[in-house]
Short mmCIF file of C-alpha atoms and ligand atoms in Angstrom, two decimals:
data_model
loop_
_atom_site.label_atom_id
_atom_site.label_comp_id
_atom_site.label_asym_id
_atom_site.label_seq_id
_atom_site.Cartn_x
_atom_site.Cartn_y
_atom_site.Cartn_z
CA LYS A 1 190.58 176.87 -117.62
CA GLU A 2 189.45 174.95 -120.96
CA LYS A 3 185.96 173.68 -120.87
CA VAL A 4 186.26 170.01 -121.02
CA LYS A 5 183.64 168.35 -123.38
CA ILE A 6 182.80 164.92 -124.35
CA THR A 7 182.63 164.34 -128.02
CA LYS A 8 179.88 162.73 -129.74
CA GLU A 9 182.08 159.54 -130.25
CA GLN A 10 182.50 159.50 -126.47
CA GLN A 11 178.86 159.81 -125.64
CA ALA A 12 178.42 156.52 -128.03
CA LEU A 13 181.38 154.74 -126.10
CA MET A 14 180.01 155.54 -122.78
CA LYS A 15 176.42 154.51 -123.82
CA VAL A 16 177.64 151.23 -125.19
CA VAL A 17 179.54 150.41 -122.04
CA VAL A 18 177.09 151.38 -119.95
CA GLU A 19 174.22 149.43 -121.58
CA ALA A 20 176.38 146.51 -121.56
CA TYR A 21 177.18 146.90 -117.93
CA ASN A 22 173.53 147.20 -116.98
CA ARG A 23 172.13 144.49 -119.12
CA HIS A 24 174.44 141.98 -117.91
CA GLN A 25 173.81 142.11 -114.34
CA ILE A 26 173.33 139.19 -111.59
CA PRO A 27 169.88 138.42 -111.61
CA GLN A 28 169.25 137.28 -107.85
CA ASP A 29 170.65 139.76 -105.38
CA VAL A 30 172.86 138.39 -102.92
CA ALA A 31 172.53 140.95 -100.52
CA LYS A 32 168.81 140.58 -100.28
CA LYS A 33 169.46 136.70 -99.71
CA LEU A 34 172.10 137.47 -97.14
CA LEU A 35 169.59 140.01 -95.16
CA GLN A 36 166.81 137.50 -95.31
CA GLU A 37 168.78 134.87 -93.08
CA GLN A 38 172.16 133.47 -91.60
CA TYR A 39 173.47 130.97 -93.59
CA SER A 40 175.89 128.11 -92.41
CA GLU A 41 179.64 128.33 -93.75
CA GLU A 42 178.88 125.52 -96.12
CA GLU A 43 175.79 127.25 -97.74
CA ASN A 44 177.56 130.56 -97.85
CA PHE A 45 180.50 129.12 -99.60
CA LEU A 46 178.13 127.37 -101.88
CA LEU A 47 176.37 130.64 -102.76
CA LEU A 48 179.69 132.28 -103.28
CA THR A 49 180.57 129.66 -105.85
CA GLU A 50 177.32 130.02 -107.53
CA MET A 51 177.68 133.87 -107.38
CA ALA A 52 181.15 133.82 -108.69
CA THR A 53 180.14 131.34 -111.40
CA SER A 54 177.51 133.58 -112.81
CA GLN A 55 179.54 136.76 -112.16
CA VAL A 56 182.43 135.24 -114.73
CA GLN A 57 179.67 134.50 -117.27
CA VAL A 58 178.20 138.08 -116.79
CA LEU A 59 181.79 139.53 -117.29
CA VAL A 60 182.51 137.41 -120.39
CA GLU A 61 179.08 139.03 -121.95
CA PHE A 62 179.92 142.69 -120.80
CA THR A 63 183.54 142.37 -121.91
CA LYS A 64 182.16 140.95 -125.60
CA ASN A 65 180.36 144.64 -125.71
CA ILE A 66 183.33 146.64 -125.46
CA PRO A 67 183.94 148.48 -128.53
CA GLY A 68 186.82 146.52 -130.07
CA PHE A 69 187.60 143.88 -127.53
CA LEU A 70 186.55 140.93 -129.93
CA SER A 71 189.04 142.18 -132.76
CA LEU A 72 191.83 141.35 -130.21
CA ASN A 73 194.12 138.44 -130.67
CA HIS A 74 191.88 135.47 -129.01
CA GLU A 75 194.44 134.63 -126.50
CA ASP A 76 194.92 137.79 -125.35
CA GLN A 77 191.11 138.27 -125.07
CA ILE A 78 191.37 135.21 -122.36
CA ALA A 79 194.30 136.52 -120.91
CA LEU A 80 192.48 139.76 -119.80
CA LEU A 81 189.42 138.01 -118.82
CA LYS A 82 191.30 135.64 -116.58
CA GLY A 83 193.58 138.54 -115.30
CA SER A 84 190.60 140.70 -114.34
CA ALA A 85 187.79 137.94 -113.47
CA VAL A 86 188.46 138.28 -109.71
CA GLU A 87 188.89 142.33 -109.73
CA ALA A 88 185.58 142.21 -111.47
CA MET A 89 183.92 140.27 -108.68
CA PHE A 90 185.21 142.70 -105.82
CA LEU A 91 184.34 145.48 -107.71
CA ARG A 92 180.84 144.15 -108.02
CA SER A 93 180.83 143.13 -104.51
CA ALA A 94 181.88 146.55 -103.44
CA GLN A 95 179.25 148.34 -105.73
CA VAL A 96 176.55 145.89 -103.99
CA PHE A 97 177.88 146.61 -100.49
CA SER A 98 178.08 150.47 -100.98
CA ARG A 99 174.67 150.54 -102.52
CA LYS A 100 171.98 152.63 -100.19
CA MET A 101 170.22 150.52 -97.87
CA PRO A 102 167.58 151.07 -95.13
CA ASN A 103 169.01 151.84 -91.82
CA GLY A 104 171.19 149.12 -90.09
CA HIS A 105 171.14 146.94 -93.33
CA THR A 106 174.62 147.48 -94.10
CA GLU A 107 175.77 146.72 -90.59
CA VAL A 108 173.69 143.53 -90.86
CA LEU A 109 175.36 142.63 -94.11
CA GLU A 110 178.82 143.28 -93.03
CA GLU A 111 177.87 141.01 -89.91
CA ARG A 112 176.83 138.17 -92.12
CA ILE A 113 179.59 138.45 -94.63
CA ARG A 114 182.13 138.52 -91.25
CA LYS A 115 180.51 135.39 -90.12
CA SER A 116 180.20 133.82 -93.84
CA GLY A 117 183.22 131.61 -93.21
CA ILE A 118 185.94 133.94 -94.49
CA SER A 119 188.95 133.55 -92.37
CA GLU A 120 189.54 137.10 -90.32
CA GLU A 121 192.98 137.94 -91.41
CA PHE A 122 191.25 139.14 -95.33
CA MET A 123 188.33 140.91 -93.44
CA THR A 124 190.14 144.28 -93.15
CA PRO A 125 191.69 144.32 -96.31
CA MET A 126 188.46 143.32 -98.15
CA PHE A 127 186.17 145.93 -95.75
CA ASN A 128 188.46 148.65 -96.29
CA PHE A 129 188.50 148.38 -100.04
CA TYR A 130 184.51 148.04 -99.85
CA LYS A 131 184.44 151.39 -97.70
CA SER A 132 186.68 153.22 -99.92
CA ILE A 133 184.52 152.33 -102.81
CA GLY A 134 181.47 153.43 -100.76
CA GLU A 135 183.10 156.71 -99.86
CA LEU A 136 183.18 157.66 -103.87
CA HIS A 137 179.51 157.52 -104.36
CA MET A 138 180.13 156.32 -108.10
CA MET A 139 177.68 156.82 -110.57
CA GLN A 140 176.69 153.85 -112.65
CA GLU A 141 178.49 155.32 -115.82
CA GLU A 142 181.83 155.56 -113.74
CA GLN A 143 181.17 152.06 -112.47
CA ALA A 144 180.75 150.89 -115.69
CA LEU A 145 183.85 152.50 -117.14
CA LEU A 146 185.92 151.59 -114.15
CA THR A 147 185.15 147.71 -114.59
CA ALA A 148 185.85 148.01 -118.51
CA ILE A 149 189.22 150.27 -117.61
CA ALA A 150 189.98 147.01 -115.38
CA ILE A 151 189.47 144.49 -117.86
CA LEU A 152 191.54 146.27 -120.40
CA THR A 153 194.79 146.29 -118.10
CA PRO A 154 197.41 145.83 -121.00
CA ASP A 155 199.86 144.24 -118.51
CA ARG A 156 197.93 141.12 -117.31
CA PRO A 157 200.17 138.14 -117.37
CA TYR A 158 200.52 136.42 -120.68
CA VAL A 159 198.82 139.43 -122.83
CA LYS A 160 201.19 139.27 -125.99
CA ASP A 161 199.83 142.74 -128.07
CA GLN A 162 199.81 145.20 -124.87
CA GLN A 163 199.66 148.06 -127.45
CA ALA A 164 196.24 146.86 -128.81
CA VAL A 165 195.03 146.63 -125.23
CA GLU A 166 196.05 150.26 -124.65
CA ARG A 167 194.65 151.48 -127.58
CA LEU A 168 191.14 150.49 -126.27
CA GLN A 169 191.86 151.40 -122.71
CA GLU A 170 192.71 154.85 -123.61
CA PRO A 171 189.51 156.42 -124.91
CA MET A 172 188.02 154.71 -121.74
CA LEU A 173 190.28 156.51 -119.34
CA ASP A 174 189.91 159.52 -121.61
CA VAL A 175 186.11 159.56 -121.41
CA LEU A 176 186.05 158.70 -117.39
CA ARG A 177 188.68 161.71 -116.87
CA LYS A 178 186.24 163.97 -118.59
CA LEU A 179 182.83 162.59 -116.85
CA CYS A 180 184.69 162.94 -113.34
CA VAL A 181 185.40 166.67 -113.92
CA LEU A 182 182.00 167.37 -115.51
CA GLN A 183 180.32 165.10 -112.32
CA HIS A 184 182.66 166.35 -109.48
CA PRO A 185 183.86 169.92 -110.38
CA GLN A 186 184.79 170.66 -106.51
CA GLU A 187 187.05 167.49 -106.51
CA PRO A 188 189.74 167.78 -108.79
CA GLN A 189 191.48 164.69 -107.38
CA TYR A 190 188.16 162.55 -107.76
CA PHE A 191 189.72 160.73 -111.45
CA ALA A 192 192.81 159.90 -109.56
CA ARG A 193 191.06 158.42 -106.47
CA LEU A 194 189.08 156.23 -108.90
CA LEU A 195 192.21 154.98 -110.65
CA GLY A 196 193.76 154.52 -107.14
CA ARG A 197 190.86 151.85 -106.21
CA LEU A 198 192.30 149.74 -109.15
CA THR A 199 195.50 149.46 -107.57
CA GLU A 200 193.83 148.66 -104.33
CA LEU A 201 191.76 145.86 -106.18
CA ARG A 202 194.86 144.38 -107.42
CA THR A 203 196.09 143.71 -103.79
CA LEU A 204 192.99 141.91 -103.22
CA ASN A 205 193.63 139.94 -106.20
CA HIS A 206 196.58 138.47 -104.10
CA TYR A 207 194.48 137.10 -101.14
CA HIS A 208 191.45 135.58 -103.36
CA ALA A 209 192.88 131.95 -103.68
CA GLU A 210 193.76 131.93 -100.01
CA MET A 211 190.33 133.32 -99.06
CA LEU A 212 188.59 130.50 -100.65
CA THR A 213 190.71 127.83 -99.62
CA SER A 214 190.75 128.91 -95.98
CA TRP A 215 186.95 129.20 -95.75
CA ARG A 216 186.10 127.58 -92.53
CA MET A 217 184.98 124.36 -93.92
CA ASN A 218 186.15 121.02 -95.12
CA ASP A 219 186.43 119.67 -98.55
CA HIS A 220 186.13 123.00 -100.90
CA LYS A 221 184.23 122.35 -104.17
CA PHE A 222 184.66 124.76 -106.94
CA THR A 223 182.95 124.73 -110.32
CA PRO A 224 185.06 123.71 -113.47
CA LEU A 225 184.69 127.31 -114.70
CA LEU A 226 186.23 128.66 -111.28
CA CYS A 227 189.00 126.17 -111.29
CA GLU A 228 189.91 127.71 -114.56
CA ILE A 229 189.45 131.45 -113.53
CA TRP A 230 190.67 131.19 -109.92
CA ASP A 231 193.92 129.82 -109.27
CA VAL A 232 192.40 127.10 -106.94
CA GLU A 233 192.37 123.31 -107.09
N1 9LJ B 1 181.53 136.11 -105.90
C1 9LJ B 1 180.67 137.13 -105.80
C2 9LJ B 1 179.62 137.97 -106.21
C3 9LJ B 1 179.27 138.42 -107.55
C4 9LJ B 1 178.29 139.28 -107.73
C5 9LJ B 1 177.67 140.19 -106.94
C6 9LJ B 1 178.19 139.96 -105.19
C7 9LJ B 1 178.92 138.94 -104.90
N2 9LJ B 1 179.59 138.48 -104.01
C8 9LJ B 1 179.48 137.36 -103.17
O1 9LJ B 1 178.16 136.84 -103.38
C9 9LJ B 1 179.80 137.44 -101.76
C10 9LJ B 1 179.08 136.39 -100.91
C11 9LJ B 1 179.02 135.30 -100.98
C12 9LJ B 1 178.06 134.62 -99.95
C13 9LJ B 1 178.77 134.64 -98.53
C14 9LJ B 1 179.07 135.87 -98.14
C15 9LJ B 1 179.90 136.67 -99.33
N3 9LJ B 1 180.47 138.88 -101.36
C16 9LJ B 1 181.73 139.14 -101.20
C17 9LJ B 1 182.47 138.26 -101.11
C18 9LJ B 1 182.89 137.74 -102.51
C19 9LJ B 1 184.14 136.91 -102.60
C20 9LJ B 1 184.97 136.80 -101.56
CL1 9LJ B 1 186.36 135.69 -101.59
C21 9LJ B 1 184.70 137.09 -100.08
C22 9LJ B 1 183.34 137.85 -100.16
N4 9LJ B 1 181.48 140.65 -100.74
C23 9LJ B 1 180.48 140.93 -100.71
C24 9LJ B 1 179.56 142.22 -100.20
C25 9LJ B 1 178.45 141.99 -100.47
F1 9LJ B 1 177.64 143.38 -100.38
C26 9LJ B 1 177.68 141.17 -100.76
F2 9LJ B 1 176.40 141.39 -100.75
C27 9LJ B 1 178.17 139.93 -101.17
C28 9LJ B 1 179.37 139.64 -101.08
#
């Protein structure tokens, strides 16, 4: 059985991605707000649009730190951001949801989200995803690399030079695969399970526009940035 070893370059790549991931975090903690009090559906929608807007800004900053991203064709950079923004938001939300919390807090958080205004039909796929992410107990290196891998998906709509994106995604997949083997030696399928979450994430992509426009309230107002990134209004 060959000894898996992370090279110096791979260590450096991982360090850059993890530091960028931790540096570009959402300032206020939305889970804390939701645990503090029950908001109305209108207030929750406003909170969501604020969180999502700052999440997109954070995503742009994180992506600029992915080695090689800024040397991609500019239209392709936009196509990758637009194509991954919703997934990055749900990935971040899943990580917030599956964080270790004092007893009973996760149940309160789930209850508050169930009552936030999202229509019933989306609860199951969304919470199934959150729970499947939670079961993986991902380390922050894995979270950061998985987010970078999701952003560097070559077959997003309108990407022209897919090979150039593959050349950036492959080294990330390589170091994540080695990390999984080293961190989860008893679970040879762990890396495959991680990548399987990205497939589940894509299905949430289909729902997100409807999740927003079907929010139980009238007159859904979005920020200009969200109109750009989400297929709404
Ligand atoms: N957006 C965003 C975002 C960015 C960074 C961190 C968390 C985010 N998520 C959020 O703010 C929303 C809140 C916004 C207020 C109303 C209740 C949901 N959210 C979502 C959720 C995101 C989208 C869509 Cl359509 C439905 C749900 N799943 C969450 C899970 C959690 F555990 C959690 F705490 C918050 C969560």
